[in-house]
mmCIF file of C-alpha atoms in Angstrom:
data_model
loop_
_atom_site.group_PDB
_atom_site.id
_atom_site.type_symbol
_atom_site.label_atom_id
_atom_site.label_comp_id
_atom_site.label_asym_id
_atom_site.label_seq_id
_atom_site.Cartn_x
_atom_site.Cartn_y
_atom_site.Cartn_z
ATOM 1 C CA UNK I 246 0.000 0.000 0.000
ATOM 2 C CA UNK I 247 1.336 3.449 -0.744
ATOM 3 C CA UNK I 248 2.460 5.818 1.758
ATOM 4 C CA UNK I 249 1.533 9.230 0.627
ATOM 5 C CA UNK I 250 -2.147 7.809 -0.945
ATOM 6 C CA UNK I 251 -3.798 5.327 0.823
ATOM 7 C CA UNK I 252 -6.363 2.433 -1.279
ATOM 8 C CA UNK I 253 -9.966 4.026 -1.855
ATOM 9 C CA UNK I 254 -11.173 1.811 -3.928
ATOM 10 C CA UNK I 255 -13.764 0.533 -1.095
ATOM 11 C CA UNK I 256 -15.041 4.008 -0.570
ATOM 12 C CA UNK I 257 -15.187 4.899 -4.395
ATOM 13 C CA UNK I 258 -18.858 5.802 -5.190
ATOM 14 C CA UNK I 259 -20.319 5.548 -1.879
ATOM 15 C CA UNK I 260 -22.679 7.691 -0.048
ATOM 16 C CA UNK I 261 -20.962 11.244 2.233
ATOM 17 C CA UNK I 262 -20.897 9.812 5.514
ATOM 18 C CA UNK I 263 -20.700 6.104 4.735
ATOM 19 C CA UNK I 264 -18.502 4.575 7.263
ATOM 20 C CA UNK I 265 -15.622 2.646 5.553
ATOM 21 C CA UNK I 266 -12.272 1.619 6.643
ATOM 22 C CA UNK I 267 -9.629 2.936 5.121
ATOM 23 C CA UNK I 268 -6.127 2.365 5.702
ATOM 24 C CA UNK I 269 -3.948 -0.726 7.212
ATOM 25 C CA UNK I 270 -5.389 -2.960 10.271
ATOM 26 C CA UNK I 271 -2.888 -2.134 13.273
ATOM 27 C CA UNK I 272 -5.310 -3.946 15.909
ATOM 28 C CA UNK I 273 -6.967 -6.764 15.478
ATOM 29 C CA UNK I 274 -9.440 -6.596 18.436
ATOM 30 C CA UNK I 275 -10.810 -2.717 19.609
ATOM 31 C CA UNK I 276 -10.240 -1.362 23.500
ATOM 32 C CA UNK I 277 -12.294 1.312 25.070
ATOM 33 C CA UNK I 278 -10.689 3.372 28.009
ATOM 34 C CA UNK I 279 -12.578 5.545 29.918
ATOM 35 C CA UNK I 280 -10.973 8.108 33.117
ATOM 36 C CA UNK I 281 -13.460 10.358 34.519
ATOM 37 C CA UNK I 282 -11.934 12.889 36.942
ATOM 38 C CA UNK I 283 -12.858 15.351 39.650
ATOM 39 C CA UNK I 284 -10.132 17.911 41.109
ATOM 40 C CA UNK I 285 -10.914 15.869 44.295
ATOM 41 C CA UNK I 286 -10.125 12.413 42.669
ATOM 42 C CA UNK I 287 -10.168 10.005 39.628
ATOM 43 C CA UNK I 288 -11.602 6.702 38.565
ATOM 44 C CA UNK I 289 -10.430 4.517 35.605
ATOM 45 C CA UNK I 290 -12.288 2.064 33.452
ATOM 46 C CA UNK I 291 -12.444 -0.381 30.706
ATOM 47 C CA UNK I 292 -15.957 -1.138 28.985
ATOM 48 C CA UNK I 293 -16.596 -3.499 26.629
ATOM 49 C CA UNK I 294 -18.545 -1.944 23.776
ATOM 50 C CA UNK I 295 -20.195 1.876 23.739
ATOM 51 C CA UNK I 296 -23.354 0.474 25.025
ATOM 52 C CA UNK I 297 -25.130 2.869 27.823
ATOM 53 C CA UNK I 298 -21.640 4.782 27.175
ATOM 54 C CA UNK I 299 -23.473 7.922 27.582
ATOM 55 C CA UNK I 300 -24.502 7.615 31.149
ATOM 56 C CA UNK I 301 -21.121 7.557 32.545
ATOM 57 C CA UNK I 302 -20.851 11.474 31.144
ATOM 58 C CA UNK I 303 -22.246 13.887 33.452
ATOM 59 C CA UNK I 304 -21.760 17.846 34.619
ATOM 60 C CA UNK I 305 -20.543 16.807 37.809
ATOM 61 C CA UNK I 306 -17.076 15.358 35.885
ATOM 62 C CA UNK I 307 -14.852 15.631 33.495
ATOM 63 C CA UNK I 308 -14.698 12.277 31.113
ATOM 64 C CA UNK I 309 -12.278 11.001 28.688
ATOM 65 C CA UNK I 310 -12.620 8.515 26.663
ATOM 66 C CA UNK I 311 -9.973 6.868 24.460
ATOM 67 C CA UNK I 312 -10.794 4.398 21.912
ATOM 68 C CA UNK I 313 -7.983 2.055 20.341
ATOM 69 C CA UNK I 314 -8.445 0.317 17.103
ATOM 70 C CA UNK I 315 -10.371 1.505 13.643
ATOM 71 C CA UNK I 316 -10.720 -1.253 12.252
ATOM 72 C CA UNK I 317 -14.742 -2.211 13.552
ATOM 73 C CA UNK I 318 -16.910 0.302 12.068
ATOM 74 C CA UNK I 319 -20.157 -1.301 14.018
ATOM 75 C CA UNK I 320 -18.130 0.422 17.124
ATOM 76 C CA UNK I 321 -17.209 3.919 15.435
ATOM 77 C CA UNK I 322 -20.810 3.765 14.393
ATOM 78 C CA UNK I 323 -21.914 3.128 17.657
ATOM 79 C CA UNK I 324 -19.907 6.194 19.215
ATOM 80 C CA UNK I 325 -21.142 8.271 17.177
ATOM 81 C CA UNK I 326 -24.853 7.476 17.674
ATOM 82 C CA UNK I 327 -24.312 7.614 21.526
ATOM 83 C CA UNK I 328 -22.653 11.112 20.831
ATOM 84 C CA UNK I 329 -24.742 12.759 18.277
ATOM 85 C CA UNK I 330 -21.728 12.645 15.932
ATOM 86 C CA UNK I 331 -21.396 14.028 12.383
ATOM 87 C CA UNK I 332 -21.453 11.377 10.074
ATOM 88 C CA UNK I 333 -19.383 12.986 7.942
ATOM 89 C CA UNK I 334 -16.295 13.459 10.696
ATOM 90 C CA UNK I 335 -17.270 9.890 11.418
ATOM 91 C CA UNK I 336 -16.226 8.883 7.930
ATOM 92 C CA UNK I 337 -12.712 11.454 8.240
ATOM 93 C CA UNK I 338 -11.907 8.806 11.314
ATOM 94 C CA UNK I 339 -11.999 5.568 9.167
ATOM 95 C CA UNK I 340 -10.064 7.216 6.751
ATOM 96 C CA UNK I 341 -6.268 7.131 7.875
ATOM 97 C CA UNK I 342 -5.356 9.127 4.990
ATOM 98 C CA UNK I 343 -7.304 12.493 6.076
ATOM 99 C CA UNK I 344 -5.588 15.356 6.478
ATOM 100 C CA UNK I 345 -5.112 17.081 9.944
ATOM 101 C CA UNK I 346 -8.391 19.503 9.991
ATOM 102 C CA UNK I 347 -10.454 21.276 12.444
ATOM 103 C CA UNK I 348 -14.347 21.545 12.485
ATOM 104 C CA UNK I 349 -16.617 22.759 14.916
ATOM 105 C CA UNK I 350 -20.313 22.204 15.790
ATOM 106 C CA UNK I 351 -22.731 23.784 18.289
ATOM 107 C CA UNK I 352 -22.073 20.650 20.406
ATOM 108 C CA UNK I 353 -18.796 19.700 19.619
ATOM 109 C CA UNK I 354 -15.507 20.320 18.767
ATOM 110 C CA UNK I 355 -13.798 18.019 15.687
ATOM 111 C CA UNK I 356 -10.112 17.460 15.341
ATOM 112 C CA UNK I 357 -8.041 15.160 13.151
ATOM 113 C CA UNK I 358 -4.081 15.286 13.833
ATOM 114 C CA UNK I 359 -1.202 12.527 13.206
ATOM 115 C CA UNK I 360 1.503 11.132 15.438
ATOM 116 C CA UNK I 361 4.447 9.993 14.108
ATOM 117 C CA UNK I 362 8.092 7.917 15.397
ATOM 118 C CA UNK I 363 11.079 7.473 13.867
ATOM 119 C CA UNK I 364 11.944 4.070 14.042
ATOM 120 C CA UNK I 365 16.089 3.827 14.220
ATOM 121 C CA UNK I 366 16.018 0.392 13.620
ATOM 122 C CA UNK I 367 14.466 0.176 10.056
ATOM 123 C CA UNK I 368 14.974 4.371 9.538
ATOM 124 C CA UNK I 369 11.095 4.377 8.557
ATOM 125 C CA UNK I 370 8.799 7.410 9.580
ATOM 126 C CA UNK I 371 5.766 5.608 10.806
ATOM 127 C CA UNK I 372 2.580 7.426 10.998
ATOM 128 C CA UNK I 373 -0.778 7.406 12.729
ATOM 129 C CA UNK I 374 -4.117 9.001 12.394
ATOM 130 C CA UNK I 375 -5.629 10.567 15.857
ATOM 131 C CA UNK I 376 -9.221 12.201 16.431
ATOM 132 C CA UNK I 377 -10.237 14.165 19.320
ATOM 133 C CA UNK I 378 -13.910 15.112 19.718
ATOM 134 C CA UNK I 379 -14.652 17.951 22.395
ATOM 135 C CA UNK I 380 -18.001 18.139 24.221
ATOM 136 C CA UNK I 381 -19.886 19.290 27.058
ATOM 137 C CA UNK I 382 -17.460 17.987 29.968
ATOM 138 C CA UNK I 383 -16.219 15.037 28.142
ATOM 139 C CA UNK I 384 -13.830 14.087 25.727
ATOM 140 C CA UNK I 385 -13.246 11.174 22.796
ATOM 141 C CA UNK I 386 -10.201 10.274 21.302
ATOM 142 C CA UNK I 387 -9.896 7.645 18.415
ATOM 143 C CA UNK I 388 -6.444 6.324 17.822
ATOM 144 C CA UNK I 389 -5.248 3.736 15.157
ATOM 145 C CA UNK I 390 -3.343 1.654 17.827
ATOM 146 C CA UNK I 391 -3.160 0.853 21.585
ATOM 147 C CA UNK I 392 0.018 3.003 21.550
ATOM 148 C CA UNK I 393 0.085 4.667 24.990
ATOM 149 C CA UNK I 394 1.048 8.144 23.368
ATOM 150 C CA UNK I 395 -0.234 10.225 26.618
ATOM 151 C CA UNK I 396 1.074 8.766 29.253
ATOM 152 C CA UNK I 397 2.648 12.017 30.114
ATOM 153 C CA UNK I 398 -0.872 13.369 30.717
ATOM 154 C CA UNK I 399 -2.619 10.595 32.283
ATOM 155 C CA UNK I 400 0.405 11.323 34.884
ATOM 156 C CA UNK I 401 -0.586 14.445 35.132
ATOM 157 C CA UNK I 402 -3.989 13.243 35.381
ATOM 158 C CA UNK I 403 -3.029 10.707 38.433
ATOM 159 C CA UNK I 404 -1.276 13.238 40.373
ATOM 160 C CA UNK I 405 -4.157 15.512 41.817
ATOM 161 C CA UNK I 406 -1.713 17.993 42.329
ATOM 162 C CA UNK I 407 -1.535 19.201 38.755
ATOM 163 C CA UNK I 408 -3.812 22.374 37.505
ATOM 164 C CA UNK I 409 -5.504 19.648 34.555
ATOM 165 C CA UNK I 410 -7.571 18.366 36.980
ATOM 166 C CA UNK I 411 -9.414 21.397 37.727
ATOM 167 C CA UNK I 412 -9.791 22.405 34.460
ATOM 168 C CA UNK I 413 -12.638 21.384 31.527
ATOM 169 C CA UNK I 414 -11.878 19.004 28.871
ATOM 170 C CA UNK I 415 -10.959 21.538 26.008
ATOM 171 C CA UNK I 416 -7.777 22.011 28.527
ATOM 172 C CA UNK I 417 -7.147 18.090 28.421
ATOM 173 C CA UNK I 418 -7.297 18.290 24.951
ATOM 174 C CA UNK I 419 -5.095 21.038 24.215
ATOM 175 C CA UNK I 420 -2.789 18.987 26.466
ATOM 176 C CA UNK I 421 -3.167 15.898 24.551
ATOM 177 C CA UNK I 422 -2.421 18.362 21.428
ATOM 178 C CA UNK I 423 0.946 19.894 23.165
ATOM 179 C CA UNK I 424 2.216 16.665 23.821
ATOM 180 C CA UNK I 425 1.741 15.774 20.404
ATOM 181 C CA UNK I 426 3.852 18.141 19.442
ATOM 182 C CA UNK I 427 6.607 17.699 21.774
ATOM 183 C CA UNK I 428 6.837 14.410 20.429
ATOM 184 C CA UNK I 429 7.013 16.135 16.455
ATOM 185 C CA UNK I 430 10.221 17.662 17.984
ATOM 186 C CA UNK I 431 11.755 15.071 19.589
ATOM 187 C CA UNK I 432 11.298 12.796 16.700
ATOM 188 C CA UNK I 433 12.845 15.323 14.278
ATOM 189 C CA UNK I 434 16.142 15.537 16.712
ATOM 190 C CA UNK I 435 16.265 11.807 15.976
ATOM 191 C CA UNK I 436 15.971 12.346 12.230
ATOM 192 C CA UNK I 437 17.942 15.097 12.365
ATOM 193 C CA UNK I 438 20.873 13.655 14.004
ATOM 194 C CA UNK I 439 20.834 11.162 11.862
ATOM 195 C CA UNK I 440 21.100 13.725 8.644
ATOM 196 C CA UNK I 441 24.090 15.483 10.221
ATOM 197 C CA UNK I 442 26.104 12.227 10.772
ATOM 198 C CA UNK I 443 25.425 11.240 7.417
ATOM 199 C CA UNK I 444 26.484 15.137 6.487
ATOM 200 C CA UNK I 445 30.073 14.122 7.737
ATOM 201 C CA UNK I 446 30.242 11.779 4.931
ATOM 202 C CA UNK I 447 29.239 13.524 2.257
ATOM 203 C CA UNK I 448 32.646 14.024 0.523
ATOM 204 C CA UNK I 449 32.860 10.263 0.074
ATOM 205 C CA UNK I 450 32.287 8.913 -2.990
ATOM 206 C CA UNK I 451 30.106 6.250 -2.133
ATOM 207 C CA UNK I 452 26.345 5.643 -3.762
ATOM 208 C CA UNK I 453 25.062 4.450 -0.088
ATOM 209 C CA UNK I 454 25.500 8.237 0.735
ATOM 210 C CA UNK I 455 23.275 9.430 -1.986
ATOM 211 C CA UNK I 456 20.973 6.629 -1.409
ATOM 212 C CA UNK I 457 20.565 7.182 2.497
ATOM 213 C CA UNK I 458 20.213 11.141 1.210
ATOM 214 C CA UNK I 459 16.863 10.493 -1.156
ATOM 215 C CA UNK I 460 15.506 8.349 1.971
ATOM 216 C CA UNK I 461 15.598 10.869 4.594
ATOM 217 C CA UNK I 462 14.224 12.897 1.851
ATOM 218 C CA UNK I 463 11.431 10.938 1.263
ATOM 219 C CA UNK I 464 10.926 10.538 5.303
ATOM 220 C CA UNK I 465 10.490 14.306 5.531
ATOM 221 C CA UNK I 466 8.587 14.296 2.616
ATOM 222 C CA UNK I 467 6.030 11.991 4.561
ATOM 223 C CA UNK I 468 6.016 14.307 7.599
ATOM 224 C CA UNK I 469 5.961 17.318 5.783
ATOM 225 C CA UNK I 470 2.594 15.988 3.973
ATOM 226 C CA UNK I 471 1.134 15.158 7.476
ATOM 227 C CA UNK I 472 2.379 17.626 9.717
ATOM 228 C CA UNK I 473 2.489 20.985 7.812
ATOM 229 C CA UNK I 474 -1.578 21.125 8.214
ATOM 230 C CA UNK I 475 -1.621 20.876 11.780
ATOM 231 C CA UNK I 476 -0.770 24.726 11.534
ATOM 232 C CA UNK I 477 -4.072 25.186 9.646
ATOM 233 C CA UNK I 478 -5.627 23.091 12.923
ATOM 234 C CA UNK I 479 -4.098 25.520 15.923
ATOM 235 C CA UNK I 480 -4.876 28.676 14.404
ATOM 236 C CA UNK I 481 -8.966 27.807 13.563
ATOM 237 C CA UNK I 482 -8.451 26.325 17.473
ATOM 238 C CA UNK I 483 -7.108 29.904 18.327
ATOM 239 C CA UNK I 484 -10.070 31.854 16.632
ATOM 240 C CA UNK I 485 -12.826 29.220 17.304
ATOM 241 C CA UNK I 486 -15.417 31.358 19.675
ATOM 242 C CA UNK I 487 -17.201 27.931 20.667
ATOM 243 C CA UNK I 488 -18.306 28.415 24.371
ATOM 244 C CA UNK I 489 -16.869 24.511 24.174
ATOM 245 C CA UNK I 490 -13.536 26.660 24.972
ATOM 246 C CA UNK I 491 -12.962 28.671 28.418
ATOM 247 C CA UNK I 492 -11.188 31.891 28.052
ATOM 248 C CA UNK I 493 -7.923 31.031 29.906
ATOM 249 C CA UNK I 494 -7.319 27.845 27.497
ATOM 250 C CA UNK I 495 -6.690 30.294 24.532
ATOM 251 C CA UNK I 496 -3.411 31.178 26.055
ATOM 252 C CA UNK I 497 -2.230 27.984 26.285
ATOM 253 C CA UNK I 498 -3.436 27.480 22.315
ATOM 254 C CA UNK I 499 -1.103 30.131 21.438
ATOM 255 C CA UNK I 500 1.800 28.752 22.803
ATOM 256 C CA UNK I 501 0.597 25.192 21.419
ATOM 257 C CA UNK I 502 0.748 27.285 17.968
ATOM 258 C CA UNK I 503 4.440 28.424 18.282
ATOM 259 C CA UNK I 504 5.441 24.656 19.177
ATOM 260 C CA UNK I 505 3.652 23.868 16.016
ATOM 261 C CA UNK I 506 5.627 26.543 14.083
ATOM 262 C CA UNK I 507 8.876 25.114 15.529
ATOM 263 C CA UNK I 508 8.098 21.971 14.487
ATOM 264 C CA UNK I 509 7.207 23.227 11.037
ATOM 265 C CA UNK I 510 10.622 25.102 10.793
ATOM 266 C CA UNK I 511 12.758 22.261 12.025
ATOM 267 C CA UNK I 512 10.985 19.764 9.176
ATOM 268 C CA UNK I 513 11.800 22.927 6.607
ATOM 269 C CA UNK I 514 15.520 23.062 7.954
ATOM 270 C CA UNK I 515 16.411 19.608 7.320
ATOM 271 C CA UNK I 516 14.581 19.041 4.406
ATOM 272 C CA UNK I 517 16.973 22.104 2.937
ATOM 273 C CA UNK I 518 20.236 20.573 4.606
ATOM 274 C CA UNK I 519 19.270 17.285 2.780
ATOM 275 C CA UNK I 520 18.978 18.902 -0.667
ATOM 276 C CA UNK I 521 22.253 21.113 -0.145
ATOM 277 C CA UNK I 522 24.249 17.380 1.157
ATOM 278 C CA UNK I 523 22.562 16.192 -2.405
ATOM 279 C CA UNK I 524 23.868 19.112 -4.540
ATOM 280 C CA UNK I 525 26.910 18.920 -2.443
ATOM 281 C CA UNK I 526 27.481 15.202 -3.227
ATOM 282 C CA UNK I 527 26.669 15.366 -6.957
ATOM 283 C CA UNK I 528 28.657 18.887 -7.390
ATOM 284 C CA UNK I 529 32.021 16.911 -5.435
ATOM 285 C CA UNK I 530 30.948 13.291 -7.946
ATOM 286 C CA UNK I 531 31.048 16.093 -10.782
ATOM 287 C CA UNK I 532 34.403 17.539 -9.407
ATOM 288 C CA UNK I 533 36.022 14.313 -9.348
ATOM 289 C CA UNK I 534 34.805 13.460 -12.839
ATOM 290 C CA UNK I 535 36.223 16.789 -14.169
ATOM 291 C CA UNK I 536 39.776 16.354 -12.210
ATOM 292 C CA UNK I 537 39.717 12.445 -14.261
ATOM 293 C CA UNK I 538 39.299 14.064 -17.836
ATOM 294 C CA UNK I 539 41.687 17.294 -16.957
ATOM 295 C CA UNK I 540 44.297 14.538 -16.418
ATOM 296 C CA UNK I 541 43.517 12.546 -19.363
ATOM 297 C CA UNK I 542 43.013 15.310 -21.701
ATOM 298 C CA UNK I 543 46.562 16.764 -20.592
ATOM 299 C CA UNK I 544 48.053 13.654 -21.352
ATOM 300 C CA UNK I 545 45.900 13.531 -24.501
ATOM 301 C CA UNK I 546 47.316 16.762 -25.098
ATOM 302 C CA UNK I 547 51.126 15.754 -24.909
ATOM 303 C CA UNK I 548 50.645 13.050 -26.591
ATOM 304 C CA UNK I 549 49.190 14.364 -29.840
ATOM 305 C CA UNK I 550 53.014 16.371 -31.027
ATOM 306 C CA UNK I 551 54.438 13.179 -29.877
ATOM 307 C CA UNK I 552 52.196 10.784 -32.164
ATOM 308 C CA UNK I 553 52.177 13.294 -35.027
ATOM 309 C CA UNK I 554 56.410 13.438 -35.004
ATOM 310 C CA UNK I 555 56.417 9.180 -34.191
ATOM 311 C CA UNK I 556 53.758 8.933 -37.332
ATOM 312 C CA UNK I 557 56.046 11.142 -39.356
ATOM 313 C CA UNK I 558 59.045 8.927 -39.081
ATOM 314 C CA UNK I 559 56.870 5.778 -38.912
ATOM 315 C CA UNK I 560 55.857 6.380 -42.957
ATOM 316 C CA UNK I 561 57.889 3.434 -45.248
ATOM 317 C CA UNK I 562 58.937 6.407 -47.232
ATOM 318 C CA UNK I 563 62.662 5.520 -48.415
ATOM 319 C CA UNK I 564 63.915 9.317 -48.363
ATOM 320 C CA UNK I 565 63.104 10.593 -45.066
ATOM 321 C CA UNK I 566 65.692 13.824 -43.493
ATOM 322 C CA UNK I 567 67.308 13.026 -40.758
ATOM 323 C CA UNK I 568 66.917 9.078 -41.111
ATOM 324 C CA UNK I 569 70.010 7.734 -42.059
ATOM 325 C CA UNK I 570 71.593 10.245 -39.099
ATOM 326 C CA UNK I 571 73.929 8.844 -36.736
ATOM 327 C CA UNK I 572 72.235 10.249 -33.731
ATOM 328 C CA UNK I 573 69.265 10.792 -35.511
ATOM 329 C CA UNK I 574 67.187 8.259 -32.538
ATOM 330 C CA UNK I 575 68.727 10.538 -29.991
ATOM 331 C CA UNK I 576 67.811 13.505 -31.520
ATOM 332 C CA UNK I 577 63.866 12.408 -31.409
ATOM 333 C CA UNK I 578 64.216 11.804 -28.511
ATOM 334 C CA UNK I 579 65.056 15.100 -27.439
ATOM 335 C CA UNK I 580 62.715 17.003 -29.203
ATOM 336 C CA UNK I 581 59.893 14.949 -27.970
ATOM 337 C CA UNK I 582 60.899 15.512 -24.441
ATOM 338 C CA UNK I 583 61.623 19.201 -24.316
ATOM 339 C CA UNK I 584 57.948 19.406 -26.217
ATOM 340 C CA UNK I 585 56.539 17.575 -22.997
ATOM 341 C CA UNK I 586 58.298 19.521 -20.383
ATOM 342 C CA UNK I 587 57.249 22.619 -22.383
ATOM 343 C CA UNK I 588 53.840 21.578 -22.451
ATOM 344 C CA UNK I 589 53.607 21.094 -19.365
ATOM 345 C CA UNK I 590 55.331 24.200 -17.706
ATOM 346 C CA UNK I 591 52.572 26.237 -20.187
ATOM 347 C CA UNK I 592 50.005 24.156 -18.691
ATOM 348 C CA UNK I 593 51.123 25.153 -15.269
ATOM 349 C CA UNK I 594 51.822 28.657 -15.966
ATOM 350 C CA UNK I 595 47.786 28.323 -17.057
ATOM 351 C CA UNK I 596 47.352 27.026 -13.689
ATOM 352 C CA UNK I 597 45.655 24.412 -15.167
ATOM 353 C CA UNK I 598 47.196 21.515 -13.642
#
């Protein structure tokens, strides 16, 4: 399956809003977790299917609930009934190949984003699809895999001593968002590191240099396509007026945007130092080339008084000057030598060699 397009030839024709899978199966059986919190305490869950999900949401607490797995529809489906959900942002979920957005309701708040890790075993970017939905005192997240990638705020979460627990969920999910981000930048460092050690052997002329070059490349290529819209995603968060959002969360969203910018600049960075180790490598290959055919056209050059004088001598004319001379070997010798050491002490006074 391609990387950059994903397969929609299951969704081709269908109805807006029909709920179709699309993308590679990562789980093969679905997990629901649900924390509901208090800033006095916290209790933790694991339901079975969305079934009476809905009465487990109330004023008195903040809910989240994170859902692992895409590949049963019957469940997405299901959430979204319970919630009142847009079919529509119901399809974007089940299809891994949307691009980070942001959409808002009267009820609800609808954001698609991606994660991504740089594995350092295979040097692969590999990418996954997350959804947040923001409502009245709760909030849903859909992820592709069981991957814990918030542990740093369900910590928070545990420890009652932290200011998320007093706040609503559009706070938890602009924390869910930051980390997110955090982990765009540490990721890049990764990738990065690896670009500047293979920087340091540029100037070798090896093909595994350009070859590791076109896929880090192509890696940034992939984030670039999944990341770069995420900017597009903080700054309709920033101006969204939704009363879904309390006042003092907007400052945090503008400091979630200038991560997001960092990010962005960091991917732009590297992706130029990658081109310029490219140019670099193909401009030293070309160098080397050129030093190989000044050499051989020098000595191409000597040699062409030398062959003309040797062809001279070498006709099977009988009367030839010079032929029957004593020293007349000598003498050719001579000339054809001071010609070379000529040649070449015009060639240096060219600065040519």
């Amino acid at each position: 399956m391609a990387r950059f397009l994903k397969d929609r030839t299951k969704s081709k024709g269908t109805a807006p809003g029909s709920l179709i899978f699309i993308g590679k199966q990562k789980m093969t059986k679905n997990s629901i977790q649900v924390i509901q919190y208090t800033s006095e305490g916290l209790k933790e869950f694991f339901p079975e299917t969305m079934e009476n999900i809905t009465d487990i949401v109330s004023n008195d607490h903040m809910t989240w609930i994170n859902i692992s797995g895409l590949q049963n529809t019957k469940l997405i489906a299901d959430m979204g009934k319970a919630f009142d959900i847009s079919s529509l942002f119901l399809e974007d979920i089940l299809n891994t190949d949307q691009r980070p957005r942001f959409s808002e309701e009267s009820d609800h708040l609808y954001i698609i984003a991606k994660s991504f890790y740089f594995g350092k075993e295979d040097g692969i970017v590999h990418m996954e699809q997350l959804s947040f939905i923001v409502g009245s005192h709760y909030l849903i997240t859909i992820q592709e895999t069981d991957a814990d990638y918030f542990k740093d705020v369900k910590k928070r979460l545990y420890d009652g001593k932290t200011r998320i627990r007093s706040f609503g969920t559009d706070y938890l999910c602009y924390a869910l968002l930051d980390t997110l981000v955090d982990s765009y930048i540490i990721n890049l460092e990764i990738l990065g590191a690896a670009i500047e050690e293979r920087g340091k052997t540029i100037l070798e002329a090896d093909a595994k240099v350009l070859e590791d070059l076109y896929h880090y490349k192509t890696e940034l290529s992939y984030i670039r396509k999944n990341v770069r819209p995420f900017k597009e995603v903080t700054t309709r968060f920033i101006n969204c007026d939704s009363p879904l959002i309390n006042q003092n969360t907007y400052l945090y969203l503008h400091d979630l945007d200038d991560l997001v910018v960092q990010a962005q600049e960091a991917i732009e960075i590297y992706y130029s130092m990658v081109s310029d180790q490219i140019n670099l490598y193909q401009t030293n290959i070309g160098n080397r080339q050129n030093d190989v055919m000044k050499v051989l056209t020098i000595f191409s050059a000597i040699f062409i008084p030398l062959t003309f004088i040797a062809g001279i001598y070498g006709m099977n004319f009988e009367y030839i000057p010079e032929l029957k001379h004593h020293y007349a070997y000598f003498i050719l010798w001579g000339i054809m030598i001071i010609i070379t050491i000529t040649m070449l002490l015009y060639f240096k006074r060219k600065k040519w060699l």
